[in-house]
Amino acid sequence: MALRLSLLQVFAAAILASFSLLLAHGESAATVRSCTTHDHHNTLAELFPNSATGVLNATLAIIPISLETARRLIPPQYGILERAYRALVPSFPEGMYPLMVQAAHDHDVQLRAYGITIDDFSRVGFEFPLLDLAGDGYSSFRWAPAQLISATNPIALEGSRAYGTLVTPAKYEPLCDAYHRLANGHTYFRGVGLDSSDLFELEMARLSHAALNPYPLELFKNITNQPTFANATSCDNMIRLFNTSMTVGANAPVHVHGRVRARAFPFQEAEKEWTDIYGVQVATPFIENNYLECRSMRGYSGTGGPGDSYVHEANVNDEL
Ligand SMILES: *[C@@H]1O[C@H](CO)[C@@H](O)[C@H](O)[C@H]1NC(C)=O
Ligand SMILES: *[C@@H]1O[C@H](CO)[C@@H](O)[C@H](O)[C@H]1NC(C)=O
Ligand SMILES: *[C@@H]1O[C@H](CO)[C@@H](O)[C@H](O)[C@H]1NC(C)=O
Ligand SMILES: *[C@@H]1O[C@H](CO)[C@@H](O)[C@H](O)[C@H]1NC(C)=O
């Protein structure tokens, strides 16, 4: 597997090298460069030069859907670990399942040791957390079957397709940030398929107290650190750190409430709108281990547990 990973990295390096060359001579280069973001820079690249690292600035929102709907949408071979989400949110409504929308801006992604940097991109999609992919009754995996990804980033589009993800090239508002602020103070995010009618639109207002959010930060930390899969040929292990300067103090996660409008797989009916949705806006640095064998992640409990202690032992938290 180590060999497979390094081959993939070299492959990625090759694509990137030719892509940057193209960009340097193409018209789009100016457009890409003029795009300035408010995201903080990647603090992990130096510490983990042999891994893909980056910053993910995201709105994470929970849409409670009925367990029957969840069962209809999620492939039947993956059990739903209801006990796991009840342990995290005991008050979660009876008979419901926490579907998540992740609307994010990927910034400063690097594979430092190879001198690789990837252009920023946005992505959004429905994610089905807390699934029993390994069949052991307790390891949580997250099914992310489809994504809208910035059409301007072929590396991101292909990188996601390699998981068997249904990828829709998309354009975003705002172009270079995780969201922007409307005149009424709410945040706004919109992604629209270039050649399809797929769409996500989020408008969120800040909650005055974290206690008004029925979902604790722990739920989002837990979900976003679950290995992700699409067609389960391979799994993505993205370790998101919630205990760095990017996520504490002035940058602490913001609890939000608002609405999500969407038309995307696997909801194939007409456009839907959910109001009264709760979530958080949080930026985290991440370390990403791509294209792992899903079964090798059985028993993995993510950050907050061994994930953080691993980084902790390396003593990096103090320096971030
Ligand atoms: C996340 O994005 C928002 C909106 O652009 C920005 O204000 C904030 O500084 C970003 N946070 C980090 C830690 O990058
Ligand atoms: C996520 O929640 C489950 C269920 O409570 C728990 O077993 C697991 O250890 C949690 N993982 C993390 C990273 O907190
Ligand atoms: C999953 O997707 C990958 C990438 O498109 C493909 O190579 C693989 O054959 C697919 N596997 C299944 C079981 O559909
Ligand atoms: C982050 O880690 C430090 C040192 O381990 C600890 O003192 C602090 O409480 C942690 N902060 C958060 C928000 O978890």
mmCIF file of C-alpha atoms and ligand atoms in Angstrom:
data_model
loop_
_atom_site.group_PDB
_atom_site.id
_atom_site.type_symbol
_atom_site.label_atom_id
_atom_site.label_comp_id
_atom_site.label_asym_id
_atom_site.label_seq_id
_atom_site.Cartn_x
_atom_site.Cartn_y
_atom_site.Cartn_z
ATOM 1 C CA MET A 1 0.000 0.000 0.000
ATOM 2 C CA ALA A 2 2.916 2.332 0.771
ATOM 3 C CA LEU A 3 4.171 1.703 -2.736
ATOM 4 C CA ARG A 4 0.770 2.368 -4.201
ATOM 5 C CA LEU A 5 0.537 5.641 -2.333
ATOM 6 C CA SER A 6 3.937 6.890 -3.410
ATOM 7 C CA LEU A 7 3.233 5.946 -7.020
ATOM 8 C CA LEU A 8 0.054 7.938 -6.831
ATOM 9 C CA GLN A 9 1.911 10.871 -5.398
ATOM 10 C CA VAL A 10 4.458 10.773 -8.188
ATOM 11 C CA PHE A 11 1.623 10.510 -10.663
ATOM 12 C CA ALA A 12 0.014 13.534 -9.072
ATOM 13 C CA ALA A 13 3.318 15.363 -9.200
ATOM 14 C CA ALA A 14 3.600 14.690 -12.919
ATOM 15 C CA ILE A 15 0.109 15.950 -13.633
ATOM 16 C CA LEU A 16 0.741 18.987 -11.513
ATOM 17 C CA ALA A 17 4.000 19.859 -13.163
ATOM 18 C CA SER A 18 2.423 19.823 -16.610
ATOM 19 C CA PHE A 19 -0.643 21.578 -15.352
ATOM 20 C CA SER A 20 1.315 24.438 -13.796
ATOM 21 C CA LEU A 21 3.241 24.776 -17.033
ATOM 22 C CA LEU A 22 -0.035 25.050 -18.918
ATOM 23 C CA LEU A 23 -1.344 27.539 -16.444
ATOM 24 C CA ALA A 24 1.775 29.661 -16.583
ATOM 25 C CA HIS A 25 1.148 30.112 -20.309
ATOM 26 C CA GLY A 26 -2.589 30.134 -20.296
ATOM 27 C CA GLU A 27 -5.055 32.941 -19.880
ATOM 28 C CA SER A 28 -6.606 31.501 -16.758
ATOM 29 C CA ALA A 29 -3.390 32.042 -14.820
ATOM 30 C CA ALA A 30 -4.173 35.700 -14.278
ATOM 31 C CA THR A 31 -7.685 34.880 -13.104
ATOM 32 C CA VAL A 32 -6.433 32.310 -10.660
ATOM 33 C CA ARG A 33 -3.797 34.603 -9.227
ATOM 34 C CA SER A 34 -6.074 37.605 -8.872
ATOM 35 C CA CYS A 35 -8.243 35.523 -6.613
ATOM 36 C CA THR A 36 -7.326 36.480 -3.067
ATOM 37 C CA THR A 37 -8.687 34.573 -0.145
ATOM 38 C CA HIS A 38 -9.233 35.303 3.536
ATOM 39 C CA ASP A 39 -8.177 31.775 4.479
ATOM 40 C CA HIS A 40 -5.197 31.314 6.736
ATOM 41 C CA HIS A 41 -2.131 29.612 5.314
ATOM 42 C CA ASN A 42 -1.356 25.937 5.730
ATOM 43 C CA THR A 43 0.560 25.536 8.987
ATOM 44 C CA LEU A 44 1.108 21.790 8.587
ATOM 45 C CA ALA A 45 3.039 21.642 5.296
ATOM 46 C CA GLU A 46 6.361 22.148 6.999
ATOM 47 C CA LEU A 47 5.626 19.623 9.738
ATOM 48 C CA PHE A 48 4.309 16.903 7.425
ATOM 49 C CA PRO A 49 6.227 17.467 4.174
ATOM 50 C CA ASN A 50 5.613 13.948 2.866
ATOM 51 C CA SER A 51 1.853 14.134 3.299
ATOM 52 C CA ALA A 52 -0.782 16.100 1.514
ATOM 53 C CA THR A 53 -1.747 18.942 3.860
ATOM 54 C CA GLY A 54 -3.989 21.955 3.521
ATOM 55 C CA VAL A 55 -6.653 24.141 5.042
ATOM 56 C CA LEU A 56 -10.341 23.470 4.829
ATOM 57 C CA ASN A 57 -12.592 26.390 5.674
ATOM 58 C CA ALA A 58 -16.105 25.035 5.860
ATOM 59 C CA THR A 59 -19.724 25.387 6.723
ATOM 60 C CA LEU A 60 -20.924 22.080 8.166
ATOM 61 C CA ALA A 61 -24.671 21.740 8.535
ATOM 62 C CA ILE A 62 -26.783 18.874 9.791
ATOM 63 C CA ILE A 63 -30.026 18.047 7.989
ATOM 64 C CA PRO A 64 -32.076 15.570 9.991
ATOM 65 C CA ILE A 65 -33.758 13.161 7.578
ATOM 66 C CA SER A 66 -35.959 10.201 8.449
ATOM 67 C CA LEU A 67 -34.217 6.880 8.914
ATOM 68 C CA GLU A 68 -36.443 5.448 6.158
ATOM 69 C CA THR A 69 -35.199 8.085 3.714
ATOM 70 C CA ALA A 70 -31.603 7.507 4.852
ATOM 71 C CA ARG A 71 -32.064 3.755 4.369
ATOM 72 C CA ARG A 72 -33.473 4.329 0.881
ATOM 73 C CA LEU A 73 -30.558 6.584 -0.160
ATOM 74 C CA ILE A 74 -27.636 4.746 1.446
ATOM 75 C CA PRO A 75 -26.522 1.532 -0.298
ATOM 76 C CA PRO A 76 -28.071 -1.384 1.640
ATOM 77 C CA GLN A 77 -24.752 -3.053 2.485
ATOM 78 C CA TYR A 78 -23.793 -0.191 4.828
ATOM 79 C CA GLY A 79 -25.448 -0.333 8.218
ATOM 80 C CA ILE A 80 -26.358 2.903 9.996
ATOM 81 C CA LEU A 81 -24.621 3.236 13.372
ATOM 82 C CA GLU A 82 -27.491 4.856 15.208
ATOM 83 C CA ARG A 83 -25.956 4.040 18.584
ATOM 84 C CA ALA A 84 -22.853 6.076 17.646
ATOM 85 C CA TYR A 85 -24.735 9.275 16.882
ATOM 86 C CA ARG A 86 -27.027 8.841 19.887
ATOM 87 C CA ALA A 87 -23.860 8.636 22.011
ATOM 88 C CA LEU A 88 -22.734 11.969 20.566
ATOM 89 C CA VAL A 89 -26.144 13.697 20.542
ATOM 90 C CA PRO A 90 -28.500 11.887 22.934
ATOM 91 C CA SER A 91 -31.323 14.305 22.111
ATOM 92 C CA PHE A 92 -31.191 13.644 18.351
ATOM 93 C CA PRO A 93 -34.841 13.313 17.207
ATOM 94 C CA GLU A 94 -36.297 9.791 17.293
ATOM 95 C CA GLY A 95 -36.383 7.989 13.954
ATOM 96 C CA MET A 96 -34.036 10.495 12.332
ATOM 97 C CA TYR A 97 -30.545 10.375 10.840
ATOM 98 C CA PRO A 98 -27.977 13.247 10.679
ATOM 99 C CA LEU A 99 -27.229 13.930 7.028
ATOM 100 C CA MET A 100 -24.448 16.497 6.672
ATOM 101 C CA VAL A 101 -23.840 19.172 4.072
ATOM 102 C CA GLN A 102 -20.244 20.239 3.761
ATOM 103 C CA ALA A 103 -19.622 23.462 1.845
ATOM 104 C CA ALA A 104 -15.925 24.238 1.880
ATOM 105 C CA HIS A 105 -13.016 26.107 0.418
ATOM 106 C CA ASP A 106 -9.812 24.047 0.099
ATOM 107 C CA HIS A 107 -6.830 26.312 0.484
ATOM 108 C CA ASP A 108 -3.045 26.048 0.226
ATOM 109 C CA VAL A 109 -2.999 22.299 -0.423
ATOM 110 C CA GLN A 110 0.576 21.084 -0.623
ATOM 111 C CA LEU A 111 2.751 18.036 -0.862
ATOM 112 C CA ARG A 112 5.756 19.964 0.372
ATOM 113 C CA ALA A 113 8.453 17.331 -0.142
ATOM 114 C CA TYR A 114 7.546 17.137 -3.840
ATOM 115 C CA GLY A 115 7.303 20.885 -4.235
ATOM 116 C CA ILE A 116 3.662 20.502 -5.158
ATOM 117 C CA THR A 117 0.962 23.047 -4.488
ATOM 118 C CA ILE A 118 -2.575 22.771 -5.783
ATOM 119 C CA ASP A 119 -4.740 25.717 -6.711
ATOM 120 C CA ASP A 120 -7.491 26.522 -4.258
ATOM 121 C CA PHE A 121 -10.911 25.134 -5.033
ATOM 122 C CA SER A 122 -14.395 24.948 -3.558
ATOM 123 C CA ARG A 123 -16.485 21.872 -3.071
ATOM 124 C CA VAL A 124 -19.880 20.984 -1.705
ATOM 125 C CA GLY A 125 -21.956 17.865 -1.308
ATOM 126 C CA PHE A 126 -24.161 15.682 0.859
ATOM 127 C CA GLU A 127 -22.246 13.414 3.224
ATOM 128 C CA PHE A 128 -23.694 10.395 5.030
ATOM 129 C CA PRO A 129 -21.694 9.853 8.237
ATOM 130 C CA LEU A 130 -21.699 7.052 10.801
ATOM 131 C CA LEU A 131 -21.944 4.109 8.417
ATOM 132 C CA ASP A 132 -20.764 0.589 9.132
ATOM 133 C CA LEU A 133 -18.583 0.003 6.070
ATOM 134 C CA ALA A 134 -16.353 -2.543 7.801
ATOM 135 C CA GLY A 135 -19.272 -4.565 9.155
ATOM 136 C CA ASP A 136 -17.876 -4.530 12.710
ATOM 137 C CA GLY A 137 -20.766 -2.627 14.263
ATOM 138 C CA TYR A 138 -18.692 0.273 15.563
ATOM 139 C CA SER A 139 -16.200 1.804 13.100
ATOM 140 C CA SER A 140 -17.795 4.909 11.573
ATOM 141 C CA PHE A 141 -17.264 5.686 7.890
ATOM 142 C CA ARG A 142 -18.711 8.514 5.817
ATOM 143 C CA TRP A 143 -20.259 8.075 2.394
ATOM 144 C CA ALA A 144 -19.741 11.122 0.149
ATOM 145 C CA PRO A 145 -21.140 9.893 -3.169
ATOM 146 C CA ALA A 146 -21.189 13.172 -5.088
ATOM 147 C CA GLN A 147 -19.462 16.528 -5.082
ATOM 148 C CA LEU A 148 -19.664 19.816 -6.932
ATOM 149 C CA ILE A 149 -16.036 20.915 -7.398
ATOM 150 C CA SER A 150 -14.576 24.103 -8.907
ATOM 151 C CA ALA A 151 -14.418 23.522 -12.664
ATOM 152 C CA THR A 152 -11.136 25.437 -12.741
ATOM 153 C CA ASN A 153 -9.271 22.704 -10.861
ATOM 154 C CA PRO A 154 -8.723 19.537 -12.945
ATOM 155 C CA ILE A 155 -6.526 17.993 -10.238
ATOM 156 C CA ALA A 156 -9.284 18.236 -7.662
ATOM 157 C CA LEU A 157 -11.895 16.989 -10.142
ATOM 158 C CA GLU A 158 -9.827 13.944 -11.110
ATOM 159 C CA GLY A 159 -8.626 13.327 -7.557
ATOM 160 C CA SER A 160 -12.216 13.014 -6.392
ATOM 161 C CA ARG A 161 -13.333 10.960 -9.421
ATOM 162 C CA ALA A 162 -10.606 8.438 -8.570
ATOM 163 C CA TYR A 163 -12.706 7.531 -5.506
ATOM 164 C CA GLY A 164 -15.663 6.768 -7.738
ATOM 165 C CA THR A 165 -17.323 10.051 -6.746
ATOM 166 C CA LEU A 166 -19.947 11.515 -9.040
ATOM 167 C CA VAL A 167 -18.178 14.814 -9.732
ATOM 168 C CA THR A 168 -19.923 17.881 -11.139
ATOM 169 C CA PRO A 169 -17.678 20.722 -12.333
ATOM 170 C CA ALA A 170 -19.099 23.847 -10.755
ATOM 171 C CA LYS A 171 -18.732 27.558 -10.295
ATOM 172 C CA TYR A 172 -18.895 29.256 -6.939
ATOM 173 C CA GLU A 173 -19.912 32.400 -5.181
ATOM 174 C CA PRO A 174 -17.791 33.653 -3.595
ATOM 175 C CA LEU A 175 -14.978 32.577 -5.878
ATOM 176 C CA CYS A 176 -12.074 32.379 -3.450
ATOM 177 C CA ASP A 177 -13.573 32.075 0.029
ATOM 178 C CA ALA A 178 -15.631 29.718 2.113
ATOM 179 C CA TYR A 179 -18.529 32.212 2.196
ATOM 180 C CA HIS A 180 -19.136 35.931 2.062
ATOM 181 C CA ARG A 181 -21.208 38.272 4.131
ATOM 182 C CA LEU A 182 -24.529 39.693 2.974
ATOM 183 C CA ALA A 183 -25.818 43.155 3.907
ATOM 184 C CA ASN A 184 -27.994 41.556 6.608
ATOM 185 C CA GLY A 185 -24.902 40.036 8.251
ATOM 186 C CA HIS A 186 -25.684 36.471 7.161
ATOM 187 C CA THR A 187 -23.082 34.382 5.372
ATOM 188 C CA TYR A 188 -23.744 33.185 1.841
ATOM 189 C CA PHE A 189 -22.356 30.328 -0.252
ATOM 190 C CA ARG A 190 -23.497 29.075 -3.622
ATOM 191 C CA GLY A 191 -22.210 26.356 -5.933
ATOM 192 C CA VAL A 192 -23.828 25.657 -9.315
ATOM 193 C CA GLY A 193 -23.046 22.888 -11.810
ATOM 194 C CA LEU A 194 -21.604 24.240 -15.051
ATOM 195 C CA ASP A 195 -23.331 21.745 -17.333
ATOM 196 C CA SER A 196 -26.030 20.490 -15.025
ATOM 197 C CA SER A 197 -28.822 21.774 -12.844
ATOM 198 C CA ASP A 198 -27.010 20.719 -9.659
ATOM 199 C CA LEU A 199 -26.974 23.401 -7.036
ATOM 200 C CA PHE A 200 -26.238 24.139 -3.390
ATOM 201 C CA GLU A 201 -27.020 27.403 -1.673
ATOM 202 C CA LEU A 202 -26.445 28.103 2.013
ATOM 203 C CA GLU A 203 -27.400 31.162 3.995
ATOM 204 C CA MET A 204 -26.450 31.167 7.659
ATOM 205 C CA ALA A 205 -26.833 33.507 10.615
ATOM 206 C CA ARG A 206 -24.586 33.458 13.635
ATOM 207 C CA LEU A 207 -26.131 32.065 16.840
ATOM 208 C CA SER A 208 -25.589 34.229 19.883
ATOM 209 C CA HIS A 209 -24.720 31.224 22.058
ATOM 210 C CA ALA A 210 -23.217 27.838 21.280
ATOM 211 C CA ALA A 211 -25.886 26.370 23.560
ATOM 212 C CA LEU A 212 -28.550 27.314 20.992
ATOM 213 C CA ASN A 213 -27.033 24.784 18.612
ATOM 214 C CA PRO A 214 -28.514 21.332 19.265
ATOM 215 C CA TYR A 215 -25.313 19.779 17.884
ATOM 216 C CA PRO A 216 -22.082 20.007 19.882
ATOM 217 C CA LEU A 217 -18.785 20.716 18.133
ATOM 218 C CA GLU A 218 -17.820 17.177 19.113
ATOM 219 C CA LEU A 219 -20.313 15.822 16.559
ATOM 220 C CA PHE A 220 -18.669 17.762 13.719
ATOM 221 C CA LYS A 221 -15.181 16.855 14.904
ATOM 222 C CA ASN A 222 -16.207 13.228 14.985
ATOM 223 C CA ILE A 223 -17.940 13.218 11.589
ATOM 224 C CA THR A 224 -15.269 15.149 9.712
ATOM 225 C CA ASN A 225 -12.612 12.737 10.928
ATOM 226 C CA GLN A 226 -14.412 9.617 9.769
ATOM 227 C CA PRO A 227 -12.762 7.980 6.739
ATOM 228 C CA THR A 228 -14.664 8.935 3.588
ATOM 229 C CA PHE A 229 -15.626 6.775 0.636
ATOM 230 C CA ALA A 230 -17.698 6.978 -2.523
ATOM 231 C CA ASN A 231 -17.838 3.583 -4.257
ATOM 232 C CA ALA A 232 -15.696 2.001 -1.487
ATOM 233 C CA THR A 233 -12.855 1.002 -3.830
ATOM 234 C CA SER A 234 -10.673 3.143 -1.567
ATOM 235 C CA CYS A 235 -11.033 5.428 1.445
ATOM 236 C CA ASP A 236 -9.828 8.938 2.196
ATOM 237 C CA ASN A 237 -8.334 9.493 5.637
ATOM 238 C CA MET A 238 -8.409 13.230 6.237
ATOM 239 C CA ILE A 239 -7.218 14.151 9.714
ATOM 240 C CA ARG A 240 -8.680 17.510 10.651
ATOM 241 C CA LEU A 241 -7.140 19.224 13.653
ATOM 242 C CA PHE A 242 -9.483 21.219 15.833
ATOM 243 C CA ASN A 243 -6.848 22.300 18.292
ATOM 244 C CA THR A 244 -4.584 24.704 16.423
ATOM 245 C CA SER A 245 -4.437 28.502 16.269
ATOM 246 C CA MET A 246 -6.775 28.284 13.272
ATOM 247 C CA THR A 247 -9.621 26.925 15.341
ATOM 248 C CA VAL A 248 -9.266 28.549 18.762
ATOM 249 C CA GLY A 249 -9.501 32.069 20.175
ATOM 250 C CA ALA A 250 -10.536 34.657 17.598
ATOM 251 C CA ASN A 251 -10.871 31.868 15.017
ATOM 252 C CA ALA A 252 -13.045 29.635 17.163
ATOM 253 C CA PRO A 253 -15.848 27.785 15.346
ATOM 254 C CA VAL A 254 -18.986 29.854 14.837
ATOM 255 C CA HIS A 255 -22.323 28.210 15.559
ATOM 256 C CA VAL A 256 -24.835 29.016 12.846
ATOM 257 C CA HIS A 257 -28.476 28.594 11.920
ATOM 258 C CA GLY A 258 -30.032 28.985 8.500
ATOM 259 C CA ARG A 259 -31.218 27.375 5.298
ATOM 260 C CA VAL A 260 -29.888 25.007 2.665
ATOM 261 C CA ARG A 261 -31.283 24.830 -0.851
ATOM 262 C CA ALA A 262 -30.033 21.996 -3.007
ATOM 263 C CA ARG A 263 -30.470 19.792 -6.002
ATOM 264 C CA ALA A 264 -27.853 17.061 -6.076
ATOM 265 C CA PHE A 265 -27.276 13.337 -5.902
ATOM 266 C CA PRO A 266 -28.578 11.257 -4.206
ATOM 267 C CA PHE A 267 -31.735 13.388 -3.918
ATOM 268 C CA GLN A 268 -32.863 12.997 -7.466
ATOM 269 C CA GLU A 269 -36.216 14.645 -7.215
ATOM 270 C CA ALA A 270 -36.756 18.366 -7.644
ATOM 271 C CA GLU A 271 -34.842 21.004 -5.812
ATOM 272 C CA LYS A 272 -35.236 20.907 -2.034
ATOM 273 C CA GLU A 273 -35.031 23.551 0.619
ATOM 274 C CA TRP A 274 -34.431 22.916 4.288
ATOM 275 C CA THR A 275 -34.905 25.734 6.752
ATOM 276 C CA ASP A 276 -34.165 25.771 10.474
ATOM 277 C CA ILE A 277 -30.823 24.040 9.900
ATOM 278 C CA TYR A 278 -28.028 24.166 12.481
ATOM 279 C CA GLY A 279 -24.316 23.854 11.953
ATOM 280 C CA VAL A 280 -20.878 25.344 12.449
ATOM 281 C CA GLN A 281 -18.421 27.353 10.421
ATOM 282 C CA VAL A 282 -14.923 26.162 11.146
ATOM 283 C CA ALA A 283 -11.527 26.237 9.462
ATOM 284 C CA THR A 284 -9.090 23.433 10.199
ATOM 285 C CA PRO A 285 -5.703 22.459 8.871
ATOM 286 C CA PHE A 286 -5.629 18.862 7.669
ATOM 287 C CA ILE A 287 -3.342 15.976 6.799
ATOM 288 C CA GLU A 288 -4.747 13.748 4.100
ATOM 289 C CA ASN A 289 -3.887 10.144 3.372
ATOM 290 C CA ASN A 290 -5.431 9.327 0.035
ATOM 291 C CA TYR A 291 -6.617 6.117 -1.587
ATOM 292 C CA LEU A 292 -6.283 3.788 1.395
ATOM 293 C CA GLU A 293 -7.816 0.382 1.522
ATOM 294 C CA CYS A 294 -11.074 0.922 3.438
ATOM 295 C CA ARG A 295 -10.735 -2.254 5.480
ATOM 296 C CA SER A 296 -7.389 -1.059 6.814
ATOM 297 C CA MET A 297 -9.286 1.724 8.601
ATOM 298 C CA ARG A 298 -11.420 -0.626 10.641
ATOM 299 C CA GLY A 299 -11.348 0.459 14.299
ATOM 300 C CA TYR A 300 -10.022 3.905 13.399
ATOM 301 C CA SER A 301 -11.334 6.492 15.812
ATOM 302 C CA GLY A 302 -9.981 9.658 14.281
ATOM 303 C CA THR A 303 -8.863 12.826 15.860
ATOM 304 C CA GLY A 304 -9.947 13.679 19.375
ATOM 305 C CA GLY A 305 -8.594 10.239 20.172
ATOM 306 C CA PRO A 306 -5.456 8.708 18.683
ATOM 307 C CA GLY A 307 -5.428 11.163 15.774
ATOM 308 C CA ASP A 308 -4.709 14.117 18.010
ATOM 309 C CA SER A 309 -2.416 12.259 20.353
ATOM 310 C CA TYR A 310 -0.344 11.250 17.362
ATOM 311 C CA VAL A 311 0.192 14.871 16.450
ATOM 312 C CA HIS A 312 0.515 15.748 20.095
ATOM 313 C CA GLU A 313 3.390 13.363 20.601
ATOM 314 C CA ALA A 314 5.154 15.014 17.706
ATOM 315 C CA ASN A 315 4.656 18.146 19.807
ATOM 316 C CA VAL A 316 3.292 20.254 17.017
ATOM 317 C CA ASN A 317 0.223 21.705 18.662
ATOM 318 C CA ASP A 318 2.334 24.039 20.734
ATOM 319 C CA GLU A 319 3.955 25.511 17.672
ATOM 320 C CA LEU A 320 0.898 26.068 15.544
HETATM 321 C C1 LIG B 1 -12.652 31.246 6.830
HETATM 322 O O1 LIG B 1 -13.359 31.978 5.849
HETATM 323 C C2 LIG B 1 -13.930 33.193 6.296
HETATM 324 C C3 LIG B 1 -14.722 33.769 5.126
HETATM 325 O O2 LIG B 1 -13.869 34.071 4.067
HETATM 326 C C4 LIG B 1 -12.811 34.114 6.757
HETATM 327 O O3 LIG B 1 -13.364 35.294 7.276
HETATM 328 C C5 LIG B 1 -11.985 33.416 7.843
HETATM 329 O O4 LIG B 1 -10.858 34.213 8.186
HETATM 330 C C6 LIG B 1 -11.487 32.067 7.361
HETATM 331 N N1 LIG B 1 -10.850 31.394 8.500
HETATM 332 C C7 LIG B 1 -9.635 30.829 8.459
HETATM 333 C C8 LIG B 1 -9.101 30.350 9.760
HETATM 334 O O5 LIG B 1 -9.002 30.676 7.438
HETATM 335 C C1 LIG B 2 -16.955 9.328 17.544
HETATM 336 O O1 LIG B 2 -18.099 8.905 18.219
HETATM 337 C C2 LIG B 2 -18.152 7.512 18.475
HETATM 338 C C3 LIG B 2 -19.476 7.218 19.125
HETATM 339 O O2 LIG B 2 -19.609 7.918 20.314
HETATM 340 C C4 LIG B 2 -16.987 7.100 19.356
HETATM 341 O O3 LIG B 2 -16.986 5.709 19.523
HETATM 342 C C5 LIG B 2 -15.684 7.540 18.700
HETATM 343 O O4 LIG B 2 -14.610 7.273 19.551
HETATM 344 C C6 LIG B 2 -15.745 9.016 18.409
HETATM 345 N N1 LIG B 2 -14.552 9.423 17.736
HETATM 346 C C7 LIG B 2 -13.942 10.523 18.043
HETATM 347 C C8 LIG B 2 -12.792 10.841 17.198
HETATM 348 O O5 LIG B 2 -14.294 11.249 18.955
HETATM 349 C C1 LIG B 3 -14.989 2.879 -8.336
HETATM 350 O O1 LIG B 3 -14.484 4.020 -9.003
HETATM 351 C C2 LIG B 3 -13.186 3.852 -9.543
HETATM 352 C C3 LIG B 3 -12.779 5.197 -10.131
HETATM 353 O O2 LIG B 3 -13.690 5.605 -11.112
HETATM 354 C C4 LIG B 3 -13.177 2.735 -10.569
HETATM 355 O O3 LIG B 3 -11.862 2.558 -11.035
HETATM 356 C C5 LIG B 3 -13.682 1.480 -9.907
HETATM 357 O O4 LIG B 3 -13.772 0.475 -10.878
HETATM 358 C C6 LIG B 3 -15.046 1.709 -9.280
HETATM 359 N N1 LIG B 3 -15.423 0.509 -8.533
HETATM 360 C C7 LIG B 3 -16.672 0.062 -8.509
HETATM 361 C C8 LIG B 3 -16.906 -1.126 -7.643
HETATM 362 O O5 LIG B 3 -17.582 0.588 -9.125
HETATM 363 C C1 LIG B 4 -5.434 22.257 22.964
HETATM 364 O O1 LIG B 4 -4.325 21.560 23.473
HETATM 365 C C2 LIG B 4 -3.753 22.161 24.610
HETATM 366 C C3 LIG B 4 -2.480 21.439 24.936
HETATM 367 O O2 LIG B 4 -2.615 20.068 24.775
HETATM 368 C C4 LIG B 4 -4.770 22.126 25.739
HETATM 369 O O3 LIG B 4 -4.215 22.722 26.890
HETATM 370 C C5 LIG B 4 -6.003 22.896 25.318
HETATM 371 O O4 LIG B 4 -7.000 22.795 26.288
HETATM 372 C C6 LIG B 4 -6.526 22.357 24.007
HETATM 373 N N1 LIG B 4 -7.568 23.268 23.564
HETATM 374 C C7 LIG B 4 -8.703 22.830 23.051
HETATM 375 C C8 LIG B 4 -9.638 23.888 22.583
HETATM 376 O O5 LIG B 4 -9.008 21.656 22.981
#
